[in-house]
PDB file of C-alpha atoms in Angstrom:
ATOM      1  CA  MET A   1       5.940  27.052  10.212  1.00  0.00           C
ATOM      2  CA  PRO A   2       9.246  26.207  12.009  1.00  0.00           C
ATOM      3  CA  GLY A   3      10.192  28.968  14.438  1.00  0.00           C
ATOM      4  CA  THR A   4       7.289  31.267  13.603  1.00  0.00           C
ATOM      5  CA  PHE A   5       3.793  31.490  15.011  1.00  0.00           C
ATOM      6  CA  GLU A   6       0.949  31.222  12.528  1.00  0.00           C
ATOM      7  CA  PRO A   7      -2.711  32.027  13.188  1.00  0.00           C
ATOM      8  CA  LEU A   8      -5.185  29.218  13.829  1.00  0.00           C
ATOM      9  CA  PRO A   9      -8.733  29.318  12.450  1.00  0.00           C
ATOM     10  CA  GLY A  10     -11.066  30.811  15.040  1.00  0.00           C
ATOM     11  CA  GLY A  11      -8.245  32.514  16.958  1.00  0.00           C
ATOM     12  CA  GLY A  12      -5.087  31.379  18.635  1.00  0.00           C
ATOM     13  CA  ALA A  13      -1.721  30.479  17.175  1.00  0.00           C
ATOM     14  CA  ALA A  14       0.523  27.513  16.441  1.00  0.00           C
ATOM     15  CA  VAL A  15       4.271  27.038  16.129  1.00  0.00           C
ATOM     16  CA  ALA A  16       6.541  24.061  15.466  1.00  0.00           C
ATOM     17  CA  LEU A  17       9.235  23.740  18.140  1.00  0.00           C
ATOM     18  CA  ASP A  18      12.054  21.210  18.281  1.00  0.00           C
ATOM     19  CA  ASP A  19      13.166  19.581  21.528  1.00  0.00           C
ATOM     20  CA  VAL A  20      15.991  22.075  22.089  1.00  0.00           C
ATOM     21  CA  GLU A  21      13.692  25.074  21.569  1.00  0.00           C
ATOM     22  CA  ILE A  22      11.125  23.606  23.970  1.00  0.00           C
ATOM     23  CA  SER A  23      13.856  23.049  26.559  1.00  0.00           C
ATOM     24  CA  ILE A  24      15.229  26.598  26.174  1.00  0.00           C
ATOM     25  CA  ILE A  25      11.849  28.313  26.514  1.00  0.00           C
ATOM     26  CA  ARG A  26      10.883  26.140  29.478  1.00  0.00           C
ATOM     27  CA  SER A  27      14.191  26.764  31.249  1.00  0.00           C
ATOM     28  CA  LEU A  28      13.947  30.518  30.702  1.00  0.00           C
ATOM     29  CA  ALA A  29      10.338  30.573  31.956  1.00  0.00           C
ATOM     30  CA  VAL A  30      11.370  28.679  35.111  1.00  0.00           C
ATOM     31  CA  GLN A  31      14.211  31.167  35.668  1.00  0.00           C
ATOM     32  CA  LEU A  32      11.722  34.020  35.230  1.00  0.00           C
ATOM     33  CA  LEU A  33       9.468  32.459  37.883  1.00  0.00           C
ATOM     34  CA  GLU A  34      12.409  32.230  40.272  1.00  0.00           C
ATOM     35  CA  LEU A  35      13.377  35.838  39.556  1.00  0.00           C
ATOM     36  CA  VAL A  36       9.876  37.239  40.053  1.00  0.00           C
ATOM     37  CA  GLY A  37       9.557  35.242  43.295  1.00  0.00           C
ATOM     38  CA  PRO A  38       6.635  33.791  45.221  1.00  0.00           C
ATOM     39  CA  GLY A  39       3.423  35.704  45.760  1.00  0.00           C
ATOM     40  CA  PRO A  40       2.512  37.295  49.091  1.00  0.00           C
ATOM     41  CA  GLY A  41       0.455  34.299  50.214  1.00  0.00           C
ATOM     42  CA  GLU A  42       2.481  31.513  48.614  1.00  0.00           C
ATOM     43  CA  ASP A  43       4.844  30.933  51.525  1.00  0.00           C
ATOM     44  CA  ALA A  44       2.344  31.601  54.319  1.00  0.00           C
ATOM     45  CA  PRO A  45      -1.011  30.092  55.374  1.00  0.00           C
ATOM     46  CA  ASP A  46      -3.918  31.130  53.173  1.00  0.00           C
ATOM     47  CA  ASP A  47      -5.545  34.286  54.473  1.00  0.00           C
ATOM     48  CA  PRO A  48      -7.631  35.900  51.716  1.00  0.00           C
ATOM     49  CA  LEU A  49      -8.268  39.006  53.825  1.00  0.00           C
ATOM     50  CA  ALA A  50      -4.582  39.564  54.549  1.00  0.00           C
ATOM     51  CA  GLU A  51      -3.720  39.027  50.893  1.00  0.00           C
ATOM     52  CA  LEU A  52      -6.391  41.535  49.840  1.00  0.00           C
ATOM     53  CA  PHE A  53      -4.809  44.245  51.974  1.00  0.00           C
ATOM     54  CA  ALA A  54      -1.185  43.226  51.447  1.00  0.00           C
ATOM     55  CA  GLU A  55       0.977  46.097  50.312  1.00  0.00           C
ATOM     56  CA  GLY A  56       3.880  45.661  47.977  1.00  0.00           C
ATOM     57  CA  PRO A  57       7.316  47.220  48.230  1.00  0.00           C
ATOM     58  CA  SER A  58       7.689  50.964  47.843  1.00  0.00           C
ATOM     59  CA  GLU A  59      11.333  50.917  46.733  1.00  0.00           C
ATOM     60  CA  PRO A  60      12.468  49.810  43.255  1.00  0.00           C
ATOM     61  CA  PRO A  61      14.184  46.380  43.143  1.00  0.00           C
ATOM     62  CA  LYS A  62      17.977  46.356  43.436  1.00  0.00           C
ATOM     63  CA  ASP A  63      18.396  43.750  40.665  1.00  0.00           C
ATOM     64  CA  PRO A  64      18.620  45.598  37.297  1.00  0.00           C
ATOM     65  CA  VAL A  65      16.506  42.902  35.602  1.00  0.00           C
ATOM     66  CA  LEU A  66      13.704  43.304  38.138  1.00  0.00           C
ATOM     67  CA  ARG A  67      13.971  47.092  37.774  1.00  0.00           C
ATOM     68  CA  ARG A  68      13.410  46.586  34.041  1.00  0.00           C
ATOM     69  CA  LEU A  69      10.444  44.265  34.658  1.00  0.00           C
ATOM     70  CA  PHE A  70       8.964  46.566  37.335  1.00  0.00           C
ATOM     71  CA  PRO A  71      10.006  50.088  36.355  1.00  0.00           C
ATOM     72  CA  ASP A  72       9.032  53.251  38.195  1.00  0.00           C
ATOM     73  CA  ALA A  73       5.648  54.487  37.015  1.00  0.00           C
ATOM     74  CA  TYR A  74       6.620  58.153  37.208  1.00  0.00           C
ATOM     75  CA  SER A  75       9.834  59.343  35.617  1.00  0.00           C
ATOM     76  CA  ASP A  76      10.883  61.915  33.081  1.00  0.00           C
ATOM     77  CA  PRO A  77      12.081  60.104  29.917  1.00  0.00           C
ATOM     78  CA  GLU A  78      13.002  63.413  28.280  1.00  0.00           C
ATOM     79  CA  GLY A  79      15.774  64.415  30.630  1.00  0.00           C
ATOM     80  CA  SER A  80      16.795  65.177  34.180  1.00  0.00           C
ATOM     81  CA  PRO A  81      14.081  66.718  36.337  1.00  0.00           C
ATOM     82  CA  GLY A  82      14.970  69.280  38.983  1.00  0.00           C
ATOM     83  CA  PRO A  83      15.509  68.062  42.571  1.00  0.00           C
ATOM     84  CA  GLU A  84      11.987  68.966  43.684  1.00  0.00           C
ATOM     85  CA  GLU A  85      10.362  67.328  40.658  1.00  0.00           C
ATOM     86  CA  ALA A  86      12.570  64.233  41.030  1.00  0.00           C
ATOM     87  CA  GLU A  87      11.552  63.867  44.678  1.00  0.00           C
ATOM     88  CA  GLU A  88       7.882  64.202  43.716  1.00  0.00           C
ATOM     89  CA  GLN A  89       8.282  61.544  41.008  1.00  0.00           C
ATOM     90  CA  ARG A  90       9.954  59.188  43.515  1.00  0.00           C
ATOM     91  CA  ALA A  91       7.097  59.666  45.982  1.00  0.00           C
ATOM     92  CA  TYR A  92       4.432  59.024  43.314  1.00  0.00           C
ATOM     93  CA  SER A  93       6.338  55.976  42.028  1.00  0.00           C
ATOM     94  CA  ALA A  94       6.696  54.547  45.547  1.00  0.00           C
ATOM     95  CA  GLU A  95       2.962  54.931  46.185  1.00  0.00           C
ATOM     96  CA  PHE A  96       2.058  53.396  42.829  1.00  0.00           C
ATOM     97  CA  ARG A  97       4.513  50.504  43.341  1.00  0.00           C
ATOM     98  CA  ARG A  98       3.155  49.747  46.819  1.00  0.00           C
ATOM     99  CA  TYR A  99      -0.354  49.161  45.479  1.00  0.00           C
ATOM    100  CA  THR A 100       0.420  47.535  42.119  1.00  0.00           C
ATOM    101  CA  GLU A 101       3.651  45.520  42.231  1.00  0.00           C
ATOM    102  CA  ASN A 102       2.177  42.450  43.957  1.00  0.00           C
ATOM    103  CA  ASP A 103      -0.506  42.211  41.249  1.00  0.00           C
ATOM    104  CA  LEU A 104       2.055  42.737  38.488  1.00  0.00           C
ATOM    105  CA  ARG A 105       4.251  39.977  39.917  1.00  0.00           C
ATOM    106  CA  ALA A 106       1.227  37.655  40.162  1.00  0.00           C
ATOM    107  CA  ALA A 107       0.343  38.332  36.507  1.00  0.00           C
ATOM    108  CA  LYS A 108       3.905  37.609  35.383  1.00  0.00           C
ATOM    109  CA  ARG A 109       3.919  34.365  37.397  1.00  0.00           C
ATOM    110  CA  GLU A 110       0.578  33.329  35.888  1.00  0.00           C
ATOM    111  CA  SER A 111       1.866  33.916  32.358  1.00  0.00           C
ATOM    112  CA  ALA A 112       5.159  32.073  32.963  1.00  0.00           C
ATOM    113  CA  LEU A 113       3.317  29.134  34.535  1.00  0.00           C
ATOM    114  CA  ALA A 114       0.959  29.004  31.531  1.00  0.00           C
ATOM    115  CA  VAL A 115       3.987  28.792  29.215  1.00  0.00           C
ATOM    116  CA  ILE A 116       5.536  25.965  31.268  1.00  0.00           C
ATOM    117  CA  ARG A 117       2.264  24.031  31.488  1.00  0.00           C
ATOM    118  CA  SER A 118       1.563  24.301  27.754  1.00  0.00           C
ATOM    119  CA  LEU A 119       5.085  23.051  26.965  1.00  0.00           C
ATOM    120  CA  ASP A 120       4.750  20.196  29.471  1.00  0.00           C
ATOM    121  CA  ALA A 121       1.456  19.160  27.833  1.00  0.00           C
ATOM    122  CA  LEU A 122       2.985  18.829  24.336  1.00  0.00           C
ATOM    123  CA  THR A 123       2.820  15.481  22.589  1.00  0.00           C
ATOM    124  CA  PRO A 124       6.152  14.786  20.861  1.00  0.00           C
ATOM    125  CA  ALA A 125       6.066  14.319  17.092  1.00  0.00           C
ATOM    126  CA  GLY A 126       7.727  11.339  15.439  1.00  0.00           C
ATOM    127  CA  ASP A 127      10.754  13.372  14.306  1.00  0.00           C
ATOM    128  CA  GLY A 128      11.265  15.100  17.670  1.00  0.00           C
ATOM    129  CA  GLY A 129       9.761  18.376  18.756  1.00  0.00           C
ATOM    130  CA  ALA A 130       6.068  19.152  18.635  1.00  0.00           C
ATOM    131  CA  ILE A 131       3.441  21.543  17.344  1.00  0.00           C
ATOM    132  CA  LEU A 132       2.369  23.979  20.045  1.00  0.00           C
ATOM    133  CA  LYS A 133      -1.228  25.153  19.616  1.00  0.00           C
ATOM    134  CA  LEU A 134      -2.462  28.046  21.733  1.00  0.00           C
ATOM    135  CA  SER A 135      -5.907  29.538  22.263  1.00  0.00           C
ATOM    136  CA  ALA A 136      -6.269  33.327  21.934  1.00  0.00           C
ATOM    137  CA  GLU A 137      -6.027  33.694  25.739  1.00  0.00           C
ATOM    138  CA  GLU A 138      -2.978  31.403  25.945  1.00  0.00           C
ATOM    139  CA  SER A 139      -1.399  33.443  23.141  1.00  0.00           C
ATOM    140  CA  ARG A 140      -1.738  36.612  25.236  1.00  0.00           C
ATOM    141  CA  LEU A 141      -0.142  34.886  28.245  1.00  0.00           C
ATOM    142  CA  TRP A 142       2.704  33.636  26.048  1.00  0.00           C
ATOM    143  CA  LEU A 143       3.152  37.118  24.607  1.00  0.00           C
ATOM    144  CA  GLY A 144       3.536  38.553  28.112  1.00  0.00           C
ATOM    145  CA  THR A 145       6.183  35.986  29.044  1.00  0.00           C
ATOM    146  CA  LEU A 146       8.099  36.345  25.759  1.00  0.00           C
ATOM    147  CA  ASN A 147       8.192  40.101  26.381  1.00  0.00           C
ATOM    148  CA  ASP A 148       9.386  39.605  29.979  1.00  0.00           C
ATOM    149  CA  LEU A 149      12.087  37.162  28.860  1.00  0.00           C
ATOM    150  CA  ARG A 150      13.374  39.614  26.253  1.00  0.00           C
ATOM    151  CA  LEU A 151      13.380  42.449  28.798  1.00  0.00           C
ATOM    152  CA  ALA A 152      15.302  40.261  31.251  1.00  0.00           C
ATOM    153  CA  ILE A 153      17.876  39.119  28.690  1.00  0.00           C
ATOM    154  CA  GLY A 154      18.115  42.628  27.231  1.00  0.00           C
ATOM    155  CA  SER A 155      18.848  43.976  30.688  1.00  0.00           C
ATOM    156  CA  ARG A 156      21.617  41.403  31.239  1.00  0.00           C
ATOM    157  CA  LEU A 157      23.065  42.336  27.824  1.00  0.00           C
ATOM    158  CA  GLU A 158      22.727  46.053  28.723  1.00  0.00           C
ATOM    159  CA  ILE A 159      20.574  46.788  25.686  1.00  0.00           C
ATOM    160  CA  THR A 160      19.036  50.237  26.023  1.00  0.00           C
ATOM    161  CA  ASP A 161      18.104  51.178  22.465  1.00  0.00           C
ATOM    162  CA  GLU A 162      17.932  49.975  18.860  1.00  0.00           C
ATOM    163  CA  ASP A 163      21.608  50.791  18.225  1.00  0.00           C
ATOM    164  CA  ASP A 164      22.583  48.263  20.889  1.00  0.00           C
ATOM    165  CA  THR A 165      20.524  45.603  19.079  1.00  0.00           C
ATOM    166  CA  ASP A 166      22.329  46.353  15.799  1.00  0.00           C
ATOM    167  CA  LEU A 167      25.677  45.750  17.506  1.00  0.00           C
ATOM    168  CA  LEU A 168      24.515  42.326  18.671  1.00  0.00           C
ATOM    169  CA  TYR A 169      24.377  41.066  15.091  1.00  0.00           C
ATOM    170  CA  ARG A 170      28.093  41.790  14.717  1.00  0.00           C
ATOM    171  CA  LEU A 171      29.309  39.967  17.839  1.00  0.00           C
ATOM    172  CA  PRO A 172      32.010  37.386  17.053  1.00  0.00           C
ATOM    173  CA  ASP A 173      31.111  33.749  17.678  1.00  0.00           C
ATOM    174  CA  GLU A 174      33.685  33.451  20.474  1.00  0.00           C
ATOM    175  CA  ASP A 175      32.045  36.262  22.490  1.00  0.00           C
ATOM    176  CA  PRO A 176      30.635  34.697  25.711  1.00  0.00           C
ATOM    177  CA  ARG A 177      27.430  36.737  25.261  1.00  0.00           C
ATOM    178  CA  LYS A 178      26.691  35.120  21.905  1.00  0.00           C
ATOM    179  CA  PRO A 179      24.319  32.359  23.193  1.00  0.00           C
ATOM    180  CA  MET A 180      22.333  34.918  25.171  1.00  0.00           C
ATOM    181  CA  VAL A 181      22.221  37.203  22.122  1.00  0.00           C
ATOM    182  CA  MET A 182      20.970  34.349  19.934  1.00  0.00           C
ATOM    183  CA  ALA A 183      18.215  33.596  22.477  1.00  0.00           C
ATOM    184  CA  TYR A 184      17.286  37.300  22.629  1.00  0.00           C
ATOM    185  CA  LEU A 185      16.978  37.596  18.844  1.00  0.00           C
ATOM    186  CA  TRP A 186      15.137  34.264  18.489  1.00  0.00           C
ATOM    187  CA  LEU A 187      12.611  35.187  21.194  1.00  0.00           C
ATOM    188  CA  GLY A 188      12.132  38.510  19.406  1.00  0.00           C
ATOM    189  CA  GLY A 189      11.197  36.670  16.217  1.00  0.00           C
ATOM    190  CA  LEU A 190       8.741  34.460  18.100  1.00  0.00           C
ATOM    191  CA  GLN A 191       7.243  37.500  19.807  1.00  0.00           C
ATOM    192  CA  GLU A 192       6.862  39.408  16.555  1.00  0.00           C
ATOM    193  CA  THR A 193       5.103  36.551  14.753  1.00  0.00           C
ATOM    194  CA  LEU A 194       2.853  35.897  17.775  1.00  0.00           C
ATOM    195  CA  VAL A 195       1.817  39.575  17.810  1.00  0.00           C
ATOM    196  CA  SER A 196       0.912  39.327  14.127  1.00  0.00           C
ATOM    197  CA  THR A 197      -1.442  36.371  14.834  1.00  0.00           C
ATOM    198  CA  LEU A 198      -3.330  38.472  17.389  1.00  0.00           C
ATOM    199  CA  MET A 199      -3.844  41.411  15.018  1.00  0.00           C
ATOM    200  CA  PRO A 200      -7.385  41.682  13.617  1.00  0.00           C
TER     201      PRO A 200
END
């Protein structure tokens, strides 16, 4: 089971992680939390009514990683729209973003926090590392964070399609991107095996 999730009886998944792997995932999840930022009410006094009616931003984030995590809802993936259509798509995307981005950020924070808490709760095994056991719900939260981490790293590596991923395998060891590439590919393997445990 090292490095791959396996299904647990009755739902959920388990994976054996060594101390280094635990440290890497935890560090990346903390960085994701910092990137996504605090929620609308997390740095102000609690006001449930204000939070209920809080509007999110209408402009896409400037950081390319955040743009990847919170993409525009309306765009033409097939090609370049005309000026009028592009303006309409921007207006629809701004409206959609204003009413959904705060909730999306909250969901990403919840998933990242669940990953950190489950790692912090691990009981070390005698030979180092531990067996991480997740319920079906925890597995879904982990899956969301693994996906977000891969999107974030992929954005930093400027991966846009499958051809870019193929090139990563051929990077020389002295390339400064190599550690990030190794993390990207490893997280992809974890994500893939976790998805398979959730399949009926």
